[in-house]
PDB file of C-alpha atoms in Angstrom:
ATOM      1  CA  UNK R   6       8.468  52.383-100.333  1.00 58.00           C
ATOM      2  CA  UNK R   7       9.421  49.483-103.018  1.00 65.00           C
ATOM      3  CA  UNK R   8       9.519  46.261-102.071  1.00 67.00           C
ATOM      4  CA  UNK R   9      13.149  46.432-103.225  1.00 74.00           C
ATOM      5  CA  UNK R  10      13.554  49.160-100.515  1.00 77.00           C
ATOM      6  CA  UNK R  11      11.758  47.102 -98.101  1.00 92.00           C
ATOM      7  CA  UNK R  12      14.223  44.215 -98.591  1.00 95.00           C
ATOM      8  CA  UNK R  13      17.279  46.426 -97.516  1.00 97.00           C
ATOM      9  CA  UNK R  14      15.582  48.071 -94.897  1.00 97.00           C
ATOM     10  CA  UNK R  15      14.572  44.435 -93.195  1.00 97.00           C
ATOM     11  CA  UNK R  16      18.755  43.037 -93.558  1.00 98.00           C
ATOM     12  CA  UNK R  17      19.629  46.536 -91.752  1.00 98.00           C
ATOM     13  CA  UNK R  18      17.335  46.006 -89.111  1.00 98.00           C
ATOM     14  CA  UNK R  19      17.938  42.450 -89.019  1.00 98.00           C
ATOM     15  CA  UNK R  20      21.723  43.414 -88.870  1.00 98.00           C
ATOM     16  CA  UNK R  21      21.600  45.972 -85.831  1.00 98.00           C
ATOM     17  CA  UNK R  22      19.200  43.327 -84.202  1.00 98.00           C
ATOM     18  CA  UNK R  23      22.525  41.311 -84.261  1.00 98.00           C
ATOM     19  CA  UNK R  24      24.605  43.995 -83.230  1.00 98.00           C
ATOM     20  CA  UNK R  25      22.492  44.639 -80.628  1.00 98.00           C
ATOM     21  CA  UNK R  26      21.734  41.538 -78.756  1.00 98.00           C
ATOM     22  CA  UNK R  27      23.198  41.507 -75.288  1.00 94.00           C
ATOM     23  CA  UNK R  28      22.331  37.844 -74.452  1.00 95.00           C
ATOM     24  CA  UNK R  29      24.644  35.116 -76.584  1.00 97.00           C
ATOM     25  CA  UNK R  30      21.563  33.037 -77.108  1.00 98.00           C
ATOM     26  CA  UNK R  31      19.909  35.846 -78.510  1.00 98.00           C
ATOM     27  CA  UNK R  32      22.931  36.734 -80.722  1.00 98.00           C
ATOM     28  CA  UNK R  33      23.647  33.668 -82.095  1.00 98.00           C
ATOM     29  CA  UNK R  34      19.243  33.504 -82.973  1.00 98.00           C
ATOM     30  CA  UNK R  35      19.393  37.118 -84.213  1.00 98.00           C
ATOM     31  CA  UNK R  36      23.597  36.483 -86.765  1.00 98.00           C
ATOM     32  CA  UNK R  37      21.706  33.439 -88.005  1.00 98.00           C
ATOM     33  CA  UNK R  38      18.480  35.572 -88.927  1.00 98.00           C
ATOM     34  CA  UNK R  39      21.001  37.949 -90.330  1.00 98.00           C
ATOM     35  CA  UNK R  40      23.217  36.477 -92.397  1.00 98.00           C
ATOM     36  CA  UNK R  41      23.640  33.317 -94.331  1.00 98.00           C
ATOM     37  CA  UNK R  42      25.240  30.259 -93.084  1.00 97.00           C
ATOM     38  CA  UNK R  43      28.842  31.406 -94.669  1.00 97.00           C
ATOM     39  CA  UNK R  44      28.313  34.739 -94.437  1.00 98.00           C
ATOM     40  CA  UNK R  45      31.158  37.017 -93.022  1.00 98.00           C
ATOM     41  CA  UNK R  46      32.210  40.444 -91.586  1.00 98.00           C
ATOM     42  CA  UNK R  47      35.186  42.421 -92.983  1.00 98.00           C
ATOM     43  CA  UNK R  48      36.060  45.616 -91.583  1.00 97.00           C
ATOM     44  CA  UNK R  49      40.164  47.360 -90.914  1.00 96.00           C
ATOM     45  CA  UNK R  50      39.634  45.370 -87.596  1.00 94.00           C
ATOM     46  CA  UNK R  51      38.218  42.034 -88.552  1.00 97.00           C
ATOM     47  CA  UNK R  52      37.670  39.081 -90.888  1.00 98.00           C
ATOM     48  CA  UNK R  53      35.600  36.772 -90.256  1.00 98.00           C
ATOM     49  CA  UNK R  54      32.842  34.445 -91.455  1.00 98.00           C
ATOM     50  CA  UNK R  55      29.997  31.810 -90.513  1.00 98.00           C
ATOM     51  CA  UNK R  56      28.153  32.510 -87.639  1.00 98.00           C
ATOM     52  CA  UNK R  57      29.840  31.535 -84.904  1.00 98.00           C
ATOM     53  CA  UNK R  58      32.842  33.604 -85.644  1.00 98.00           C
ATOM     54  CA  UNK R  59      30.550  36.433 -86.432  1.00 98.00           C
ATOM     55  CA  UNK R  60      28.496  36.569 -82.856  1.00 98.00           C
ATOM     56  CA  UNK R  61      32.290  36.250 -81.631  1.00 98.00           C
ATOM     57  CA  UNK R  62      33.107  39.645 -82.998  1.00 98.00           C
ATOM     58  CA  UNK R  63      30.110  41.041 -81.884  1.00 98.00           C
ATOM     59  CA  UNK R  64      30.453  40.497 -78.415  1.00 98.00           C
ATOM     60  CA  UNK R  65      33.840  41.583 -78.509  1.00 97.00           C
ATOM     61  CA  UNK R  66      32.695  44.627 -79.372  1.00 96.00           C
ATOM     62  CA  UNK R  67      29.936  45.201 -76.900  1.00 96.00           C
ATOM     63  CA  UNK R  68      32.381  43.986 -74.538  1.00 96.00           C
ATOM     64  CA  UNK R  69      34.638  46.881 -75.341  1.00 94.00           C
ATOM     65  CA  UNK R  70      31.932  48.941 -75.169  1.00 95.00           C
ATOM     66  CA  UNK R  71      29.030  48.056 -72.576  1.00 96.00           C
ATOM     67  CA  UNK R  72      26.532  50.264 -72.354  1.00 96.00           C
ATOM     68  CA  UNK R  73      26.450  51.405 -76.310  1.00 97.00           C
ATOM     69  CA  UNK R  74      24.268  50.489 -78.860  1.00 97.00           C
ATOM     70  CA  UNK R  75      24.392  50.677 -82.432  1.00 98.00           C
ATOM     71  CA  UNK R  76      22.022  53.180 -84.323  1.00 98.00           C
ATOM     72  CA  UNK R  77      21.348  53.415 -88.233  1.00 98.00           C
ATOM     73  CA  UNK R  78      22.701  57.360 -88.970  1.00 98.00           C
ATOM     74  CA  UNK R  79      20.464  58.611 -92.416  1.00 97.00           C
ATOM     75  CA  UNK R  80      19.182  55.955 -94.685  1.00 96.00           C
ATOM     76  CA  UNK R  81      19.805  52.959 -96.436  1.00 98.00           C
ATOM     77  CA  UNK R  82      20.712  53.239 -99.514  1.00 96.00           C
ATOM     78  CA  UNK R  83      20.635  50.232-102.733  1.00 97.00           C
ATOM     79  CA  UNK R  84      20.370  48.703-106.128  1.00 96.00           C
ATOM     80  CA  UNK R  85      20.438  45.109-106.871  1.00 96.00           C
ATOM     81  CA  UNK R  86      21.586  42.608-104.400  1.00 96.00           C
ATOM     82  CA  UNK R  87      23.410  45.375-102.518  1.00 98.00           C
ATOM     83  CA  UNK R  88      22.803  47.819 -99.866  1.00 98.00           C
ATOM     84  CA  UNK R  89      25.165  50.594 -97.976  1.00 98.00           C
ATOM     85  CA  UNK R  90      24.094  52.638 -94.832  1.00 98.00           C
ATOM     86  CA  UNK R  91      25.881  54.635 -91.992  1.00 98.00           C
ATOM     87  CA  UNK R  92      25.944  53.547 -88.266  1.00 98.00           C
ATOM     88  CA  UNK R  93      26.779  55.143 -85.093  1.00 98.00           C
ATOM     89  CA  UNK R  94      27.502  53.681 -81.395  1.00 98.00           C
ATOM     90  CA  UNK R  95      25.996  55.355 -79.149  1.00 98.00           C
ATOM     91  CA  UNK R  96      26.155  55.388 -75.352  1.00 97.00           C
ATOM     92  CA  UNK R  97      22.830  54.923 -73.182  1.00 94.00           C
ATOM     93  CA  UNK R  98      24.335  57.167 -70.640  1.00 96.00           C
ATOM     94  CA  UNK R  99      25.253  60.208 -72.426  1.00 97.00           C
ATOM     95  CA  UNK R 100      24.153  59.981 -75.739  1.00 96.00           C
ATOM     96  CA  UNK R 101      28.133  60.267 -76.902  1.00 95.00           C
ATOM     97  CA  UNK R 102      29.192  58.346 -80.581  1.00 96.00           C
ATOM     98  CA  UNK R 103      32.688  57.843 -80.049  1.00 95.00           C
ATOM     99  CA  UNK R 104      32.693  55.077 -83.296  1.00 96.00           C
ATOM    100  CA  UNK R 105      31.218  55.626 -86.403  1.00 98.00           C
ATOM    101  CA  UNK R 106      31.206  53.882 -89.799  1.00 98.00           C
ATOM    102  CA  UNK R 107      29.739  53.091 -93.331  1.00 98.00           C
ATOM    103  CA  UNK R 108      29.415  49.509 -94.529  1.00 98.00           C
ATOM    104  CA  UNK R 109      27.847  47.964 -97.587  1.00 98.00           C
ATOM    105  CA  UNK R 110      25.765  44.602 -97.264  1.00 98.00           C
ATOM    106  CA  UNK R 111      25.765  41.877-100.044  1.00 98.00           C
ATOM    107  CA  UNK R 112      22.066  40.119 -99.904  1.00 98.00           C
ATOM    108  CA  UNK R 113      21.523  36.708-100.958  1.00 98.00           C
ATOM    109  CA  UNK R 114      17.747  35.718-102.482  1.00 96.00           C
ATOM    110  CA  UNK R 115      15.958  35.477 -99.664  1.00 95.00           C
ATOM    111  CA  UNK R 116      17.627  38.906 -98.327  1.00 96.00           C
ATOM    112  CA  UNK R 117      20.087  37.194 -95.991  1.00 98.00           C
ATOM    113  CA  UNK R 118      23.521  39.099 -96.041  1.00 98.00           C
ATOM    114  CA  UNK R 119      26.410  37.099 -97.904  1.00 98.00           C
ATOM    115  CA  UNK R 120      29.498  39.374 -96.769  1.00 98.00           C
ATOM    116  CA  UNK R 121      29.613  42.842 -95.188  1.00 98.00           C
ATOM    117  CA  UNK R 122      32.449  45.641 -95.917  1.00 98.00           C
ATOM    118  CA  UNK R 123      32.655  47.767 -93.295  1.00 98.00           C
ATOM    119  CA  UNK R 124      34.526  50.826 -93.121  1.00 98.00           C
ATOM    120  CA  UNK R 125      35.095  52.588 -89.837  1.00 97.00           C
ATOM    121  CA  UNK R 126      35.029  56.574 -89.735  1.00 96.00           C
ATOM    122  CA  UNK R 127      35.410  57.622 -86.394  1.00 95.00           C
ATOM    123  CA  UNK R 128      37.224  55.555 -83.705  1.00 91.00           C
ATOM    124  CA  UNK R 129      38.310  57.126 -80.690  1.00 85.00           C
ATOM    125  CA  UNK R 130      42.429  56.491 -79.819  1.00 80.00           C
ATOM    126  CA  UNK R 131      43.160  53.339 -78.436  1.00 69.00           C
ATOM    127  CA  UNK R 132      40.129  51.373 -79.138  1.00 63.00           C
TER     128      UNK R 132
END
């Protein structure tokens, strides 16, 4: 694997490390390790940006969902200073994705994400 490849693979992990964090301390460590200071998050559901408002929308969403955690579906995929993958969330208990989506990451130099554009695919009624 390139070190190119390497770069995009470490911002997706570093990005579902984020996602994933249950404990706000840990989230707020784990968005700052992710993204740059004025990064932000823009998906149908969401615009935001800097990290505070960032680990905001992230424990929204794992309070709408406890119990889930979101999974990298295939690879990552990238060229230049940008990167797109596919996600699922996936319950502990059953295994079930109910949500599912694509998003593509903007890196700055030191492979901290500038913005993300997320698109959802799969979102069950209601949520």
């Amino acid at each position: 694997m390139s070190t190119t490849a390497h770069r995009y693979e470490d911002a997706v992990t570093r990005y579902f490390e984020a996602w994933n964090a249950e404990d706000p301390a840990a989230r707020a460590k784990a968005v700052a390790a992710a993204w740059t200071e004025e990064g932000g998050y823009t998906d149908p559901l969401a615009d935001v940006s800097g990290h505070d408002e960032i680990a905001a929308l992230i424990a929204a969403a794992r309070e709408q969902f406890p119990g889930f955690e979101f999974r990298l579906a295939g690879g990552v995929d990238g060229h230049h200073d940008t990167a797109r993958f596919s996600w699922e969330l996936v319950s502990a208990a059953d295994g079930s994705a109910p949500v599912a989506g694509s998003d593509v990451i903007t890196l700055d130099g030191q492979g901290r994400i500038r913005a993300v554009l997320g698109f959802l695919d799969r979102v069950p009624a209601g949520a």
